[in-house]
Coordinates of C-alpha atoms in Angstrom, one line a residue:
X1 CA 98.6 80.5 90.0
X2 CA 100.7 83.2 92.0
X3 CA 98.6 83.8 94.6
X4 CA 99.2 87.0 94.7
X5 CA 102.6 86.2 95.5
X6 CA 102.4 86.6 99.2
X7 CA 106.1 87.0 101.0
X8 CA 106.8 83.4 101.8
X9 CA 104.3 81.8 99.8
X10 CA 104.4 78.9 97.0
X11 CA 103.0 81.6 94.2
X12 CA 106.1 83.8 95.8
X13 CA 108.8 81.0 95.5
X14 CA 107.3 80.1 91.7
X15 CA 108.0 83.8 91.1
X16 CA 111.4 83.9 92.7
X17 CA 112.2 80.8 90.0
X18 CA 110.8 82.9 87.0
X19 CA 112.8 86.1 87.8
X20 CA 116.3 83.9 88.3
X21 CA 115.2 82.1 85.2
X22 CA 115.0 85.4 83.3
X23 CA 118.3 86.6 85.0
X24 CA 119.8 83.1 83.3
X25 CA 118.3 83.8 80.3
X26 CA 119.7 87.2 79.9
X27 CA 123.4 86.4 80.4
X28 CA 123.5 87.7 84.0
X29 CA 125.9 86.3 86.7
X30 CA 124.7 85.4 90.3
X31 CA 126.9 87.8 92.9
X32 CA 130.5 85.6 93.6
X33 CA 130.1 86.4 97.2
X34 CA 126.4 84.1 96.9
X35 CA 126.8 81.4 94.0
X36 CA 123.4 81.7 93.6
X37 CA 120.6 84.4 92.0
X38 CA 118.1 83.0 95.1
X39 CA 119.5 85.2 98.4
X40 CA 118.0 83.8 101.1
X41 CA 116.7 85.6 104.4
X42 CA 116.0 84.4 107.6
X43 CA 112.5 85.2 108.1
X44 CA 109.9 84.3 110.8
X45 CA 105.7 85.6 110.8
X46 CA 104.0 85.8 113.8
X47 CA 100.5 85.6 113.4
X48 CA 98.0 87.2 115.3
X49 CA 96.1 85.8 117.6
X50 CA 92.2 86.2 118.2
X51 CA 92.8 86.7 122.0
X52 CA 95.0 90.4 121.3
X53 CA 92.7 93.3 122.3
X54 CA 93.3 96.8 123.9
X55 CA 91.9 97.7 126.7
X56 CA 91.5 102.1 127.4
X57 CA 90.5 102.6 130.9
X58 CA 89.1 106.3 131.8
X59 CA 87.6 107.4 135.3
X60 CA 87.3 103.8 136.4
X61 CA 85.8 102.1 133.1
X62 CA 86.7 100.1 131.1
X63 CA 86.1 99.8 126.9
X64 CA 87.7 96.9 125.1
X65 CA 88.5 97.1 121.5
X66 CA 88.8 94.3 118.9
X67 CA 91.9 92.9 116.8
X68 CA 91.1 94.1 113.2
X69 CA 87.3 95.6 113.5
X70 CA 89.2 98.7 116.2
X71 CA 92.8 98.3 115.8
X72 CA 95.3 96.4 113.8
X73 CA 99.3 95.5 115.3
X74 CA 101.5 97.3 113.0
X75 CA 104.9 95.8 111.2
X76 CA 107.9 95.7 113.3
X77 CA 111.2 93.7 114.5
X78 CA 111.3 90.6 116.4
X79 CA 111.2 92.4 119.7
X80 CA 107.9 94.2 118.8
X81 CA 105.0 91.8 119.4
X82 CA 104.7 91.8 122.8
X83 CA 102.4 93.3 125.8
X84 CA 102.4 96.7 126.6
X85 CA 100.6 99.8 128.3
X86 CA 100.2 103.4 129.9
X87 CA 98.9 105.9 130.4
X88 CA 98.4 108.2 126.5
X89 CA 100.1 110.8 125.8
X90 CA 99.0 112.6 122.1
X91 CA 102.2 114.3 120.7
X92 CA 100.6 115.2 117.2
X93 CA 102.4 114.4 113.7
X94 CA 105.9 112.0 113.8
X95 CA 107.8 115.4 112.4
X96 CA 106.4 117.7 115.3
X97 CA 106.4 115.1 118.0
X98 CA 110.1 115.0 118.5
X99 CA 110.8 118.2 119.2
X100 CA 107.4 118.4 121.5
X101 CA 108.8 114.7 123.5
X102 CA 112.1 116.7 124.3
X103 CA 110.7 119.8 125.5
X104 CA 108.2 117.4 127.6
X105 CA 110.6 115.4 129.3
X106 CA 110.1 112.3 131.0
X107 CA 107.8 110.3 128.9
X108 CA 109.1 106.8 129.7
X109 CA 106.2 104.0 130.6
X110 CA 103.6 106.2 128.3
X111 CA 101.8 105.4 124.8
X112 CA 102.4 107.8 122.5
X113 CA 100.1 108.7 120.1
X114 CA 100.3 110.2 116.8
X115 CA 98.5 111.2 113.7
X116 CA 100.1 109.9 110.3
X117 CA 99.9 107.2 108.1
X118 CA 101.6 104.2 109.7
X119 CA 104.7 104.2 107.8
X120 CA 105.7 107.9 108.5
X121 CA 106.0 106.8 112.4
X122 CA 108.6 104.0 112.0
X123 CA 111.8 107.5 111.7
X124 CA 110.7 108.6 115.1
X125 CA 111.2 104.8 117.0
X126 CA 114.7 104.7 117.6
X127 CA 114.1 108.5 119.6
X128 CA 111.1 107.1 121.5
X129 CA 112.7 104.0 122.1
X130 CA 115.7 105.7 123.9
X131 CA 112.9 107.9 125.7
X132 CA 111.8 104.8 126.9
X133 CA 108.0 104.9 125.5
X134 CA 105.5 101.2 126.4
X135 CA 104.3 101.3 122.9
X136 CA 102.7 103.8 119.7
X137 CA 99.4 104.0 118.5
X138 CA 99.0 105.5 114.9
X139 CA 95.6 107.2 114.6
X140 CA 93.7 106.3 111.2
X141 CA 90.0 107.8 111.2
X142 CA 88.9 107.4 108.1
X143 CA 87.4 104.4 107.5
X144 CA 88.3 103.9 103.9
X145 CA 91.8 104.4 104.7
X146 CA 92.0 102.2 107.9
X147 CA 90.2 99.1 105.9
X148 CA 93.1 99.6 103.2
X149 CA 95.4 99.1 105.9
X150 CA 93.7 95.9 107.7
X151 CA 93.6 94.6 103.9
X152 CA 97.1 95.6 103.5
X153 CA 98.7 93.9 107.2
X154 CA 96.7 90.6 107.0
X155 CA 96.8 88.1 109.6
X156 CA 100.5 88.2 110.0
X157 CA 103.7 89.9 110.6
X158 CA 106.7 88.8 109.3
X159 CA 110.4 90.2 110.7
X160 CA 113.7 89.1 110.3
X161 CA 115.1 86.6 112.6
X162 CA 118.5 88.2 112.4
X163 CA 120.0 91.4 114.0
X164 CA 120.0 93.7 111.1
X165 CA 120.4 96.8 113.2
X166 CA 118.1 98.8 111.5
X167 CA 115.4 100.3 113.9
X168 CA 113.6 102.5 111.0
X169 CA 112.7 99.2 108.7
X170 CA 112.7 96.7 111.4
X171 CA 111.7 98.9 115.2
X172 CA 111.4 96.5 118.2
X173 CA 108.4 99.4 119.6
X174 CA 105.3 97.8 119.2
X175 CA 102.8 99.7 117.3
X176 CA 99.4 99.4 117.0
X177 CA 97.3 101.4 113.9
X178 CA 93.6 102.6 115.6
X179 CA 90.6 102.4 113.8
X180 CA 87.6 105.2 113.9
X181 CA 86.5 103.7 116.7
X182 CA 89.4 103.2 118.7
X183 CA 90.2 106.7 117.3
X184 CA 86.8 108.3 119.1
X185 CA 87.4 106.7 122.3
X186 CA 91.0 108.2 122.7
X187 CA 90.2 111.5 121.9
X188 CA 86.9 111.8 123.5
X189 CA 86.5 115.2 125.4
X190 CA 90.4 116.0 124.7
X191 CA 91.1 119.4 124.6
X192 CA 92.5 118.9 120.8
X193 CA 93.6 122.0 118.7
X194 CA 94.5 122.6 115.4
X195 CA 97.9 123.9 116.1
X196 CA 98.7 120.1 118.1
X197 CA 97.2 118.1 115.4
X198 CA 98.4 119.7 112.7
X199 CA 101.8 121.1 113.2
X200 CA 103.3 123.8 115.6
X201 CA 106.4 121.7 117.4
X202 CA 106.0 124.9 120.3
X203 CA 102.9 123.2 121.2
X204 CA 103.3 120.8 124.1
X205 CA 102.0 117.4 124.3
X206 CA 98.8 116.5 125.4
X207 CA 98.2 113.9 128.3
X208 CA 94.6 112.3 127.6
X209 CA 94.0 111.4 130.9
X210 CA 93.1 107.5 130.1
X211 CA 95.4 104.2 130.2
X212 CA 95.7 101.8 127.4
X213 CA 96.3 98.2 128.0
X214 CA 97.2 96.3 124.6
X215 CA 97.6 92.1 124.9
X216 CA 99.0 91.2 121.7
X217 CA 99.0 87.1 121.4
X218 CA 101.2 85.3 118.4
X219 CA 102.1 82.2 117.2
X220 CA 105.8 82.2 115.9
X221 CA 106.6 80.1 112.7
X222 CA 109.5 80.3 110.5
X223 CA 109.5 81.0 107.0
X224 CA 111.2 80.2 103.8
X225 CA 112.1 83.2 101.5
X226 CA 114.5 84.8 99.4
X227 CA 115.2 88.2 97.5
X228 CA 116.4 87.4 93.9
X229 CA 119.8 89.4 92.4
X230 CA 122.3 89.0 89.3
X231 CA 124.7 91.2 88.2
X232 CA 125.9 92.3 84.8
X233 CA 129.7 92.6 84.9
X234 CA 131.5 95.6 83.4
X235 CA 132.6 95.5 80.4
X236 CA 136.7 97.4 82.3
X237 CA 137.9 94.2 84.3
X238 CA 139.8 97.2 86.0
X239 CA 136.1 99.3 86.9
X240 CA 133.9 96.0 87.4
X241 CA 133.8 96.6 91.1
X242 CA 131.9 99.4 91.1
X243 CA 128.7 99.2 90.9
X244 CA 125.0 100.8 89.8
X245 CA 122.4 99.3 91.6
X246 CA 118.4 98.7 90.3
X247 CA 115.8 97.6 92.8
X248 CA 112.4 96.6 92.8
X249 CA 110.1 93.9 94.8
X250 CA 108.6 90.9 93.9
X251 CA 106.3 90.3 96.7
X252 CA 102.0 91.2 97.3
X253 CA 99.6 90.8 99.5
X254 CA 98.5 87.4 98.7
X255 CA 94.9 86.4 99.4
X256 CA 92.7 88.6 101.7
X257 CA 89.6 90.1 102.1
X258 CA 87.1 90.1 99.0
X259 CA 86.1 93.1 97.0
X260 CA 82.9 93.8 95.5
X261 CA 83.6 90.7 92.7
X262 CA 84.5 88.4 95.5
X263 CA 87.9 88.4 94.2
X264 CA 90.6 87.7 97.0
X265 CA 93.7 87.5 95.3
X266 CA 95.7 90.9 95.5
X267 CA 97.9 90.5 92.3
X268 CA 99.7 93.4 92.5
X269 CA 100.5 94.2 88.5
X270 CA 101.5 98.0 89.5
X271 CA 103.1 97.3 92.9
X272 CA 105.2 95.6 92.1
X273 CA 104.9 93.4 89.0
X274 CA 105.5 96.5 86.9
X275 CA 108.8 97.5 88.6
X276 CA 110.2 94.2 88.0
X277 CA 109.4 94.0 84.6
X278 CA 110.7 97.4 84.0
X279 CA 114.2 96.1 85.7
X280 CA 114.3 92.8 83.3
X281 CA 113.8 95.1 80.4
X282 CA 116.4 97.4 81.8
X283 CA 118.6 94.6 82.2
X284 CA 118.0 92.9 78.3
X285 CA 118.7 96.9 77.0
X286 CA 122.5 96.9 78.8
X287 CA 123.4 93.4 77.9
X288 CA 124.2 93.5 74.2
X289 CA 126.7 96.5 75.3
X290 CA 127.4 96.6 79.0
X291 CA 128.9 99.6 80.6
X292 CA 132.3 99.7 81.7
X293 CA 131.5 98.8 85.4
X294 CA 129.1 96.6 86.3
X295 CA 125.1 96.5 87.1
X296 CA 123.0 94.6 89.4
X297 CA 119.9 94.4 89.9
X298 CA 117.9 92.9 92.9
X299 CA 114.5 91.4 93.4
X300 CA 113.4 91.8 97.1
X301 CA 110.8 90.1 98.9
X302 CA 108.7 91.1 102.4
X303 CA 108.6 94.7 101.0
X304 CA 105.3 94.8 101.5
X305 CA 105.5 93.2 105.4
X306 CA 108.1 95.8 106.6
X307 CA 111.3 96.3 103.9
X308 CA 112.5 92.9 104.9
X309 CA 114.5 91.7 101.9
X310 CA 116.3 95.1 101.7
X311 CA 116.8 95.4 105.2
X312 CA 118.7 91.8 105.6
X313 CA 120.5 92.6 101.9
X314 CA 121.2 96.1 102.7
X315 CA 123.2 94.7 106.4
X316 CA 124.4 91.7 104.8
X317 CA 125.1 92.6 101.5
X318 CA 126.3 90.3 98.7
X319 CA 129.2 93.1 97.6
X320 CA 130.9 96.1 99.3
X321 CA 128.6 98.8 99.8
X322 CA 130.9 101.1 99.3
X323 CA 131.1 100.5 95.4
X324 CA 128.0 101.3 94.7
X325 CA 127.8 104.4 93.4
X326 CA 123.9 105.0 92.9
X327 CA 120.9 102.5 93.5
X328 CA 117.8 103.5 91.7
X329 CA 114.8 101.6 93.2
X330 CA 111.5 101.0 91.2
X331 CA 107.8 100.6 93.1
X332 CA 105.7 103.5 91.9
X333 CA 103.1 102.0 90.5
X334 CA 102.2 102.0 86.8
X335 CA 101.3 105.5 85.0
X336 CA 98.6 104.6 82.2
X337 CA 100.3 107.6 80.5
X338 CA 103.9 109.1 79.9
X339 CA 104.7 110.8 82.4
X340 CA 106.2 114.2 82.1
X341 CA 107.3 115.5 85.6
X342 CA 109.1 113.1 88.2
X343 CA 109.6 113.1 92.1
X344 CA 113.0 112.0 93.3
X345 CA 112.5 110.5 96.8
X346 CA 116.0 110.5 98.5
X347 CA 117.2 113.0 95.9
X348 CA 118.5 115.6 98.3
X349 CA 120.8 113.2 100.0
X350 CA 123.6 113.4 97.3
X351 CA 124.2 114.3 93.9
X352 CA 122.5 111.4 92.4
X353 CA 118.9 113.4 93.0
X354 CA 120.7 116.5 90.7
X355 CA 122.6 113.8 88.4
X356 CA 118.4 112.6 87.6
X357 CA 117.3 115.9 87.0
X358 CA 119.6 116.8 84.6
X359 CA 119.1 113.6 82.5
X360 CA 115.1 114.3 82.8
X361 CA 115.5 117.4 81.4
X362 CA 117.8 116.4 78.7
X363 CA 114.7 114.6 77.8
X364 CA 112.2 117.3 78.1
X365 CA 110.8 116.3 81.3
X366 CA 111.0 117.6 84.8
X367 CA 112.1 116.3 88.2
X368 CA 112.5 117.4 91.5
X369 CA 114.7 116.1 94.3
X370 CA 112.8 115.5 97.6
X371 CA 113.4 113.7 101.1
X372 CA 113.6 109.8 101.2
X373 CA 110.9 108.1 103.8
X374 CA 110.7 104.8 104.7
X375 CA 108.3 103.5 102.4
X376 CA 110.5 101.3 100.0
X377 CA 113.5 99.8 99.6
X378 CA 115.6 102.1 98.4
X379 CA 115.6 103.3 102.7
X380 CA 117.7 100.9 104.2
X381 CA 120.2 101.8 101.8
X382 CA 119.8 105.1 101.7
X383 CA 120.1 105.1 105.5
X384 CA 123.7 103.2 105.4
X385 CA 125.0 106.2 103.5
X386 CA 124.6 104.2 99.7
X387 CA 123.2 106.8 96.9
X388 CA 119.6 106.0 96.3
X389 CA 116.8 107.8 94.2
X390 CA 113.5 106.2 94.6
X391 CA 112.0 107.7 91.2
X392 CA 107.9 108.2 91.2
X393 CA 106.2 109.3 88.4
X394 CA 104.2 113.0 88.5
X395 CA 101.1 113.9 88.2
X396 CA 101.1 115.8 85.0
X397 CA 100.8 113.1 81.6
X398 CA 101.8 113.7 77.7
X399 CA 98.7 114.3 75.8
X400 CA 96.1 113.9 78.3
X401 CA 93.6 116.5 79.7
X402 CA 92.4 116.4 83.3
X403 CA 89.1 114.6 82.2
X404 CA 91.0 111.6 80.1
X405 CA 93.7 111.4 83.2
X406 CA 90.9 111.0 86.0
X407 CA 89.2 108.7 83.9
X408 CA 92.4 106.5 83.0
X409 CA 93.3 106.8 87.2
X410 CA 89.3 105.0 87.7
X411 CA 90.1 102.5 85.4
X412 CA 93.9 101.4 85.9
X413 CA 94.7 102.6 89.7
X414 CA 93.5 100.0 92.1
X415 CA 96.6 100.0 94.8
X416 CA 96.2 97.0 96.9
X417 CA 92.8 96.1 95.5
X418 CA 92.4 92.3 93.6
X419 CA 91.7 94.6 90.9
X420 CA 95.6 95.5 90.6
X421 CA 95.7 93.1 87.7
X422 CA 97.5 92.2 84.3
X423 CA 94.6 93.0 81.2
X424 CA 96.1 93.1 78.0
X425 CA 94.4 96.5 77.3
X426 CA 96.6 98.5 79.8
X427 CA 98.4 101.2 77.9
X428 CA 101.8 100.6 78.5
X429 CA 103.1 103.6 77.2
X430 CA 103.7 105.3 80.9
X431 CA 106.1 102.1 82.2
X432 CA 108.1 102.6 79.0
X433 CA 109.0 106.1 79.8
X434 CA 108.9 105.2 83.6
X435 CA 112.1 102.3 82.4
X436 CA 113.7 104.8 79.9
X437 CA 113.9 107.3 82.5
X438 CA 115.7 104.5 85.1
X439 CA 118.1 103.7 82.3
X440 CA 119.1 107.3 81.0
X441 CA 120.1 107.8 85.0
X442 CA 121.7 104.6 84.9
X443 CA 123.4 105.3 81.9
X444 CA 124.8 108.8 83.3
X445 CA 125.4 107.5 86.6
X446 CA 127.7 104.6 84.7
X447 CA 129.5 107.1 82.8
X448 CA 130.1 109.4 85.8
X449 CA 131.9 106.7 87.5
X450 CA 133.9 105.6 84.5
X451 CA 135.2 109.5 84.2
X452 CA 135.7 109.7 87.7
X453 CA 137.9 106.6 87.4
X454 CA 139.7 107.7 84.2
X455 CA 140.7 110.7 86.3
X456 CA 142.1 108.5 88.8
X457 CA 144.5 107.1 87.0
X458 CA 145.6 110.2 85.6
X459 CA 146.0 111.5 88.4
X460 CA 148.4 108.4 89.7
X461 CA 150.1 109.1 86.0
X462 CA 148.9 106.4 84.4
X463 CA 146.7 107.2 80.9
X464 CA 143.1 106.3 80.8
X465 CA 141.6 103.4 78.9
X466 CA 138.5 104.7 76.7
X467 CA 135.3 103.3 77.8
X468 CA 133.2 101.2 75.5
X469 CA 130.0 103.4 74.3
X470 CA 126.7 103.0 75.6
X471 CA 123.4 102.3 74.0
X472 CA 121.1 104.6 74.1
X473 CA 117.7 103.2 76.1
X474 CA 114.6 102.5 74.3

């Protein structure tokens, strides 16, 4: 009936209406500044035509590659579907490239191309951008991986028809993701060496010596969607501004491209179906005894098309971004086991990332702090100097050998496959530990804030009120 719940989509809007419901149910206030738990974003989607092709001329001749079956137009802002061309220049992976652009120079009017997965590109736009590169071709040669992506894009791209000011989550660079065979043809006969691809900044820049011509044709339509959010007011009228933030998504893929069953509906139970019933059970554990300040939690939509509900909220945002003391975002997929090491994405940006660790391994688990990257919503956030943790199970399970967890990982771990579905035999074990862990850090972060309030006042001589304890999480 959901469809998959593609971003803009009836199944998506049906879904919308069952979180708010559930928000209702559970006591929860829409946000004063909105009136409403729907928050709605201006959205448009620009489909892609049949007619967009890339053209790569070389010593006179001419090859002309295919939308979809050679190339795919990546996500981007409203500025990014557009024309371009140049003549290539191969600068190697996003983290090395910078550092090889500058010592290049002039690189303005040239394609720059690069070898990552397309979402480790979008941090190195705003440089190229100012450098003033045509366009950015993302190189994808494995088959397998390149087909997840065409699955993954579909026929559209959706941005936001507002000026959020966020060139990471929303770049207005066009970029285009080449397949094998696109792939070939660019590198062919390219004096390539390991250092360039794989990681030595000293290494200059290669110019391949051919032109690219890409013609991207779209037809504009707007688009009716909305990220979902209540809030759980403290239970200290005088600490119920500040707030602990819990994110997930609500959107898929929708319908697309068969699999082997002829199935074409991308449900997306573990991305990100799971999340958001980890952040209603969150939310039903705090409500019989609420923290002193207060909680929200937000539903976003176009996650998978581009961080689009996080990048309006996170420049528009219902509340002060400056009371929120820690968001802790949700979208790692569903462990069929507990989990007994975690990775901290964003971690190293502020004591939130140590605050997580030290609650883990209160509970006899382990997690490490790492760098954020744009690859969910916790980013645009992050980026606008809010405390965020994007918490992703480890590899390493309670009570499972290597042969039970490869086996479990065949069964349950279809990302972005119709198989990605609810099935009342899924252990469920691993999202319980997954939400107890996002509510112990809640928990901490909660009293943290209360403390640091309580020495506020003391410190303008007034005496502290004492919180209200907290239940432990389940």
């Amino acid at each position: 009936l959901l469809l998959g719940r593609a971003t803009g989509s009836a199944g998506e809007h049906l879904a919308a209406a069952y979180i708010a419901s559930q928000l209702e149910r559970l006591g929860l206030r829409p946000f004063p500044a909105a009136g409403d738990f729907l928050l709605p974003i201006p959205l448009k989607a620009a489909r892609i035509g049949a007619a967009t092709n890339v053209v790569l001329s070389r010593n006179g001749a001419d090859l002309t590659f295919r939308n979809e079956a050679d190339f795919v137009v990546n996500l981007g802002g409203r500025d990014a579907f557009h024309d371009f061309g140049g003549g290539v220049i191969f600068a190697g992976p996003p983290a090395m490239a910078a550092a090889r652009l500058r010592r290049h120079g002039d690189f303005r009017g040239r394609v720059i191309a690069l070898t990552a997965q397309p979402r480790e590109a979008p941090p190195l736009v705003p440089a190229l951008v100012a450098g003033g590169a045509a366009g950015v071709v993302v190189l994808a040669p494995d088959t397998a991986y390149y087909q997840l992506i065409v699955r993954s894009r579909g026929d559209s791209r959706f941005f936001l028809d507002a000026d959020v000011q966020d060139p990471v989550a929303q770049p207005n660079l066009p970029v285009l993701v080449a397949g094998p065979g696109l792939t070939a043809a660019l590198l062919a006969g390219a004096p390539l060496t390991r250092e360039l691809i794989e990681g030595d900044s000293t290494v200059a820049v290669l110019d391949l010596g051919r032109e690219l011509r890409a013609h991207i044709a779209i037809d504009v339509r707007a688009v009716q969607a909305a990220n979902v959010g209540g809030l759980l007011p403290g239970a200290d009228p005088a600490r119920r501004d500040q707030l602990v933030v819990y994110t997930a998504h609500y959107d898929h893929l929708g319908v697309s491209a068969p699999d082997q069953r002829g199935d074409t509906i991308y449900n997306g139970f573990s991305d990100d179906a799971a999340g958001v019933g980890m952040l209603l059970a969150i939310a039903e554990a705090l409500r019989a005894s609420p923290p002193p300040v207060s909680v929200a939690f937000l539903f976003f939509t176009g996650e998978e098309r581009g961080l689009l509900g996080s990048a309006f909220l996170a420049a528009r945002p219902p509340f002060p971004l400056p009371n929120v003391r820690g968001l802790i975002n949700l979208d790692a997929g569903a462990p069929p086991a507990p989990p007994l090491t975690w990775r901290l994405a964003g971690g190293n940006a502020s004591p939130l990332g140590k605050l997580a660790e030290q609650v883990a391994a209160q509970a006899g688990w382990k997690a490490t702090s790492g760098d954020a990257s744009p690859n969910s919503d916790y980013w645009p956030f992050l980026a606008r100097g809010v405390p965020a943790i994007f918490i992703i199970p480890g590899g390493e399970w309670e009570h499972v050998t290597p042969e039970q967890q490869k086996a479990l990982n065949e069964r349950w771990n279809h990302y972005h496959e119709p198989a990605d579905e609810w099935n009342r035999e899924f252990p469920l074990s691993g999202l319980e530990r997954y939400a107890d862990l996002a509510l112990r850090v809640g928990l901490a972060l909660t009293r943290r804030v209360a403390g640091r309030t309580d020495r506020q006042r003391c410190n303008r001589g007034r005496a502290p009120r004492p919180a209200p304890a907290s239940r432990p999480g389940n």
